[in-house]
mmCIF file of C-alpha atoms in Angstrom:
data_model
loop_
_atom_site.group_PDB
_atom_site.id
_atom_site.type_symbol
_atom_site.label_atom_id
_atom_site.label_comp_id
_atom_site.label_asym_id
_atom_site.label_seq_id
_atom_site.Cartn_x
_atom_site.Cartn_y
_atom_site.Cartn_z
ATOM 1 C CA UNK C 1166 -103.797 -15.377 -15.290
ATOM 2 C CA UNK C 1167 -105.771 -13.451 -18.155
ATOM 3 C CA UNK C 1168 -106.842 -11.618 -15.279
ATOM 4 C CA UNK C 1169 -103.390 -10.689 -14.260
ATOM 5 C CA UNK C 1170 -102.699 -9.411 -17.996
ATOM 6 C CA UNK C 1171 -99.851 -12.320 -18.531
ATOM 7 C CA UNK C 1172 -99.936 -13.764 -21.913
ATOM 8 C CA UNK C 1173 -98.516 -17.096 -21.462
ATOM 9 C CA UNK C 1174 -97.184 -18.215 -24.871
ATOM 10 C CA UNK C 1175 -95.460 -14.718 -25.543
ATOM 11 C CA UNK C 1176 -94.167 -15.418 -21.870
ATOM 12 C CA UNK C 1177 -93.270 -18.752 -22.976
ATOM 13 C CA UNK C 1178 -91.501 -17.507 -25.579
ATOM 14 C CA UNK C 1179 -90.105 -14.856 -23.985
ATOM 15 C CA UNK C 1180 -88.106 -17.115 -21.175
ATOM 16 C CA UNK C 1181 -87.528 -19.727 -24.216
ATOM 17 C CA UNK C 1182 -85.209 -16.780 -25.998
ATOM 18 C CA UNK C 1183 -83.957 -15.562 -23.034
ATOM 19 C CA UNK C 1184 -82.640 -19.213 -22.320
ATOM 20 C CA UNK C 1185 -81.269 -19.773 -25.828
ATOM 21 C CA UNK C 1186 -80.103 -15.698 -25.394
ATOM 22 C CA UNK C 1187 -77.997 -17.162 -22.199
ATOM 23 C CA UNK C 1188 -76.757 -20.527 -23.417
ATOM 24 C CA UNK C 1189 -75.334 -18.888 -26.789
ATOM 25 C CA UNK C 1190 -73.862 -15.917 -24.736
ATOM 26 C CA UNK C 1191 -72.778 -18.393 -21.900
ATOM 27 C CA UNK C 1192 -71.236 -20.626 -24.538
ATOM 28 C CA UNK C 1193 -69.660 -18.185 -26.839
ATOM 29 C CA UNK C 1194 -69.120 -14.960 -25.209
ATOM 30 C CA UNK C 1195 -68.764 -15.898 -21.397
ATOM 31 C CA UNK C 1196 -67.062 -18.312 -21.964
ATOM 32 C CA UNK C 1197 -64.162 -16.817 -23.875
ATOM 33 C CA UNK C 1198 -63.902 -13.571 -22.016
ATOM 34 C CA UNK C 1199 -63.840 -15.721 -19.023
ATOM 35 C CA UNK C 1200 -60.823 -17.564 -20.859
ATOM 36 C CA UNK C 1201 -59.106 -14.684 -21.837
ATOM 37 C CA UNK C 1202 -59.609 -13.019 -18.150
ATOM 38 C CA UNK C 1203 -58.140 -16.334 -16.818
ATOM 39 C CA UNK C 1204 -55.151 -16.018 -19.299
ATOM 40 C CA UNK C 1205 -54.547 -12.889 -18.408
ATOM 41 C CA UNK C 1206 -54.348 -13.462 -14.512
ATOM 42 C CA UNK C 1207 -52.002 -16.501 -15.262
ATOM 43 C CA UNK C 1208 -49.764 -14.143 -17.720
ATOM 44 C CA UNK C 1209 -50.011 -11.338 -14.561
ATOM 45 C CA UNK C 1210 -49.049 -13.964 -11.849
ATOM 46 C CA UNK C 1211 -46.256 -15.274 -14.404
ATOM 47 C CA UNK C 1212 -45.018 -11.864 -14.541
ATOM 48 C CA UNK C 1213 -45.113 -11.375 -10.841
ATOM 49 C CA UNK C 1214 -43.267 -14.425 -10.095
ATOM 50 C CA UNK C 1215 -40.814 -13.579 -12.809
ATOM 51 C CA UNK C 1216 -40.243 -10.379 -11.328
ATOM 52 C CA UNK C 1217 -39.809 -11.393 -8.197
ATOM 53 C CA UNK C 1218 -37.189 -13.851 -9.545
ATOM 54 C CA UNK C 1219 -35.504 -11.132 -11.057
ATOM 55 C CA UNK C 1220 -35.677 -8.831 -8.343
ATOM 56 C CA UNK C 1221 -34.031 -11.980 -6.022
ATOM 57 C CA UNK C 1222 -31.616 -12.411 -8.643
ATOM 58 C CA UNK C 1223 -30.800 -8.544 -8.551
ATOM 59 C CA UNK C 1224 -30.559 -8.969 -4.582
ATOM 60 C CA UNK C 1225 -28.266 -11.796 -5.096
ATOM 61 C CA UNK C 1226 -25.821 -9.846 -7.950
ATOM 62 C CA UNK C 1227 -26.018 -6.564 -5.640
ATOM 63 C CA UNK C 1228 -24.757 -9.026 -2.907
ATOM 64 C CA UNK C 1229 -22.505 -10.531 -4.593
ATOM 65 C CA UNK C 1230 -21.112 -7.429 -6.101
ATOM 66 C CA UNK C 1231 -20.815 -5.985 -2.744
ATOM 67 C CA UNK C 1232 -19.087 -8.319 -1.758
ATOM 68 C CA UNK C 1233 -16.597 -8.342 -4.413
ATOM 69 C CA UNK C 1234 -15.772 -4.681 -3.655
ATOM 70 C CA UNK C 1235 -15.385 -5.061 -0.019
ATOM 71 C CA UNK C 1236 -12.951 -7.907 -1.099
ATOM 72 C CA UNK C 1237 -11.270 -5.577 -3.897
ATOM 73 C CA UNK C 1238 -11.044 -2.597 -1.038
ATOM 74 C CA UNK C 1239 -9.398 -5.490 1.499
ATOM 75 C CA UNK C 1240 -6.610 -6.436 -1.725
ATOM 76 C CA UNK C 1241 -6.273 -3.005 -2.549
ATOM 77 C CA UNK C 1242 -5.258 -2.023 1.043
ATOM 78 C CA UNK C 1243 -3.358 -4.986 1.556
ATOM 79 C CA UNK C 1244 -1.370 -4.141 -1.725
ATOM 80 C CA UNK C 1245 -1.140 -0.470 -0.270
ATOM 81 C CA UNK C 1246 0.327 -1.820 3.673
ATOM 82 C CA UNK C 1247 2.613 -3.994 1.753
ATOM 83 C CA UNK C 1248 4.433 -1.112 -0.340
ATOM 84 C CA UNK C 1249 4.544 0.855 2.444
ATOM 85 C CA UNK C 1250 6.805 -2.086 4.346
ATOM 86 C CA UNK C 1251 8.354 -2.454 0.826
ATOM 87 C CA UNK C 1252 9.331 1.541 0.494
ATOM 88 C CA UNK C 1253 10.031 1.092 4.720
ATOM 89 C CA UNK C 1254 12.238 -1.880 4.199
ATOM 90 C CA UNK C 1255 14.210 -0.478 0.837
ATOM 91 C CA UNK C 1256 14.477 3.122 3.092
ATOM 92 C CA UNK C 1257 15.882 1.419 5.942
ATOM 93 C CA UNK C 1258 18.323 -0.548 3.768
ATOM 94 C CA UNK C 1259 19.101 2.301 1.775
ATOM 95 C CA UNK C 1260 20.069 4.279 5.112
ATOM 96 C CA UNK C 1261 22.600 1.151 6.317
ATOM 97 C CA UNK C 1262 24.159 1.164 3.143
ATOM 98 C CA UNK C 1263 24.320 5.057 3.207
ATOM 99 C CA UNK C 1264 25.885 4.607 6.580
ATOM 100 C CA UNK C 1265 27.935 1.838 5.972
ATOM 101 C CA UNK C 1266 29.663 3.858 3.405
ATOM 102 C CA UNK C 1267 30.087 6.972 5.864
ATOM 103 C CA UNK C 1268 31.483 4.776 8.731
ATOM 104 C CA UNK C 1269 33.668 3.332 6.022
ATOM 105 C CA UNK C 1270 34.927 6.382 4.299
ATOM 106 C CA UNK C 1271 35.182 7.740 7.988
ATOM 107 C CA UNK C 1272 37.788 4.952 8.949
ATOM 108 C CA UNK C 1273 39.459 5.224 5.517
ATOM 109 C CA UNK C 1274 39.928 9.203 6.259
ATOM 110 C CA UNK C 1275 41.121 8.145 10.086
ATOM 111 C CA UNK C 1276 43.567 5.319 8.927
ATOM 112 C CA UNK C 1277 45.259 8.075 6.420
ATOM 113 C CA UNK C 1278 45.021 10.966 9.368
ATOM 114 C CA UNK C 1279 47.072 7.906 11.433
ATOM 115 C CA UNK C 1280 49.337 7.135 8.443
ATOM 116 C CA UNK C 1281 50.644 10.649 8.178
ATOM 117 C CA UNK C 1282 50.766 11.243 11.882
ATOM 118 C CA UNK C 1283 53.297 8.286 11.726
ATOM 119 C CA UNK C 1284 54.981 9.435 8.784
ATOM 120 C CA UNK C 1285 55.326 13.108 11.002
ATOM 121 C CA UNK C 1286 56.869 10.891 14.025
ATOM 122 C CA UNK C 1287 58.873 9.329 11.969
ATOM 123 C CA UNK C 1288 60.286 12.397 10.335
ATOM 124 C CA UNK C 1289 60.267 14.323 13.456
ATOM 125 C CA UNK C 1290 62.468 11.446 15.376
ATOM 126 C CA UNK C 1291 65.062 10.893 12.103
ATOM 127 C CA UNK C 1292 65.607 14.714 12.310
ATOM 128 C CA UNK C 1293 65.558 14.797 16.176
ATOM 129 C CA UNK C 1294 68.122 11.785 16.110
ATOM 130 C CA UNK C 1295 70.291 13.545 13.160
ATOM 131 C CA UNK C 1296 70.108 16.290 15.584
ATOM 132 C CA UNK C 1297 70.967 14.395 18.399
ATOM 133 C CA UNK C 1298 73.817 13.209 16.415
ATOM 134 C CA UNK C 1299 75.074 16.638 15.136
ATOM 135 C CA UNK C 1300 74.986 17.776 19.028
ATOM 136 C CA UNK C 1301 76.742 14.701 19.741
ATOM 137 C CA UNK C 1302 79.437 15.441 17.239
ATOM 138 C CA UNK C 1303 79.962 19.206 18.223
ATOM 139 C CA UNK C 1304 80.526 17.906 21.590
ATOM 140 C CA UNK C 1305 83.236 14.963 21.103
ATOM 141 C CA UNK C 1306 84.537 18.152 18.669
ATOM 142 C CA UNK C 1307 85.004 20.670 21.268
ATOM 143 C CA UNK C 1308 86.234 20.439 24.425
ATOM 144 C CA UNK C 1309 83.451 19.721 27.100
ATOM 145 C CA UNK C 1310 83.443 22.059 29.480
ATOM 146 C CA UNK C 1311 80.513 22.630 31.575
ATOM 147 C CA UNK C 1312 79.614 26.486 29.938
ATOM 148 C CA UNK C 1313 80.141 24.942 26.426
ATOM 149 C CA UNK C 1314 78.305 21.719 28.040
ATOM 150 C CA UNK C 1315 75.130 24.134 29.251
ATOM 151 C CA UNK C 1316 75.590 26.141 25.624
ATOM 152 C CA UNK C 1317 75.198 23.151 23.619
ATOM 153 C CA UNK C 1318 72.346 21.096 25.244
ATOM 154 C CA UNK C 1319 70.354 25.112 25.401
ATOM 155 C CA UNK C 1320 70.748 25.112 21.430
ATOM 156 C CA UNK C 1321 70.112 21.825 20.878
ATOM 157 C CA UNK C 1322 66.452 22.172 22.926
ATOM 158 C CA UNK C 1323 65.782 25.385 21.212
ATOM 159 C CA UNK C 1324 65.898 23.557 17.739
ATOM 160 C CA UNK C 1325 64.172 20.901 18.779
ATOM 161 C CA UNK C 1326 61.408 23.270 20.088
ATOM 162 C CA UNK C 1327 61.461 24.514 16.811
ATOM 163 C CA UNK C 1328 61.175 21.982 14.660
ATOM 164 C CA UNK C 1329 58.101 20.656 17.315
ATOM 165 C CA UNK C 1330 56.039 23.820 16.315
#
């Protein structure tokens, strides 16, 4: 293999380095930037998965939340129908009272018309009998004839009229 120009000890020698070139780099540099590659990959897949966690759990909260408003909006428009019937109810209450107190004062102001239309019969029929009574008199006074008869009953009418108006 002289022939070929391959010197086999410095061949020999040459693989023999290269082997103890590859077991000390195989041993102390593959080997740890193989370790610290493999490290890193589990750190990146530990922050995957813990993002993904966090991104469920931030799925969940937003749910969750959501939820919690739509239930706020429902109690907040409950709370809003119910003092609307409240302010309905304390209206309409309101209003019978506010009639009850008309119908009442309007009776009250009726009963006292009544009253003093009684208290105007009653006045009205003492002066119509007093004047009943005075014609009466003048009659029994005089002497009843039927022109002082006619006279008498004409007068007595005419104050009555009067006293109607």
């Amino acid at each position: 293999m002289d022939a070929l120009g391959i010197n086999w000890p410095g061949l020999l020698t040459q693989v023999i380095s290269f082997l103890i070139l590859f077991v000390l780099l195989k041993k102390f540099l593959y080997a740890p930037v193989v370790k610290m590659l493999e490290d890193r990959s589990e750190k990146i897949k530990s922050s995957l998965e813990t993002a993904e966690r966090v991104k469920q759990e931030a799925e969940k909260t937003t749910e969750v939340n959501e939820s919690l408003m739509t239930k706020a909006r429902e109690e907040s428009q409950a709370l809003i129908s119910e003092a609307r019937e409240q302010a309905k109810k304390i209206k309409e209450s309101e209003m019978a009272k506010s009639k009850e107190q008309i119908d009442n004062e309007r009776k009250r102001a009726l009963d006292e018309i009544s009253s003093e239309q009684e208290k105007i019969i009653n006045n009205i029929r003492s002066e119509f009998s007093g004047l009943a009574i005075a014609a009466a008199e003048k009659i029994v006074e005089r002497e009843v004839d039927e022109k002082n008869h006619d006279q008498i009953i004409s007068s007595f009418l005419d104050k009555a009229k009067k006293i109607k108006n």
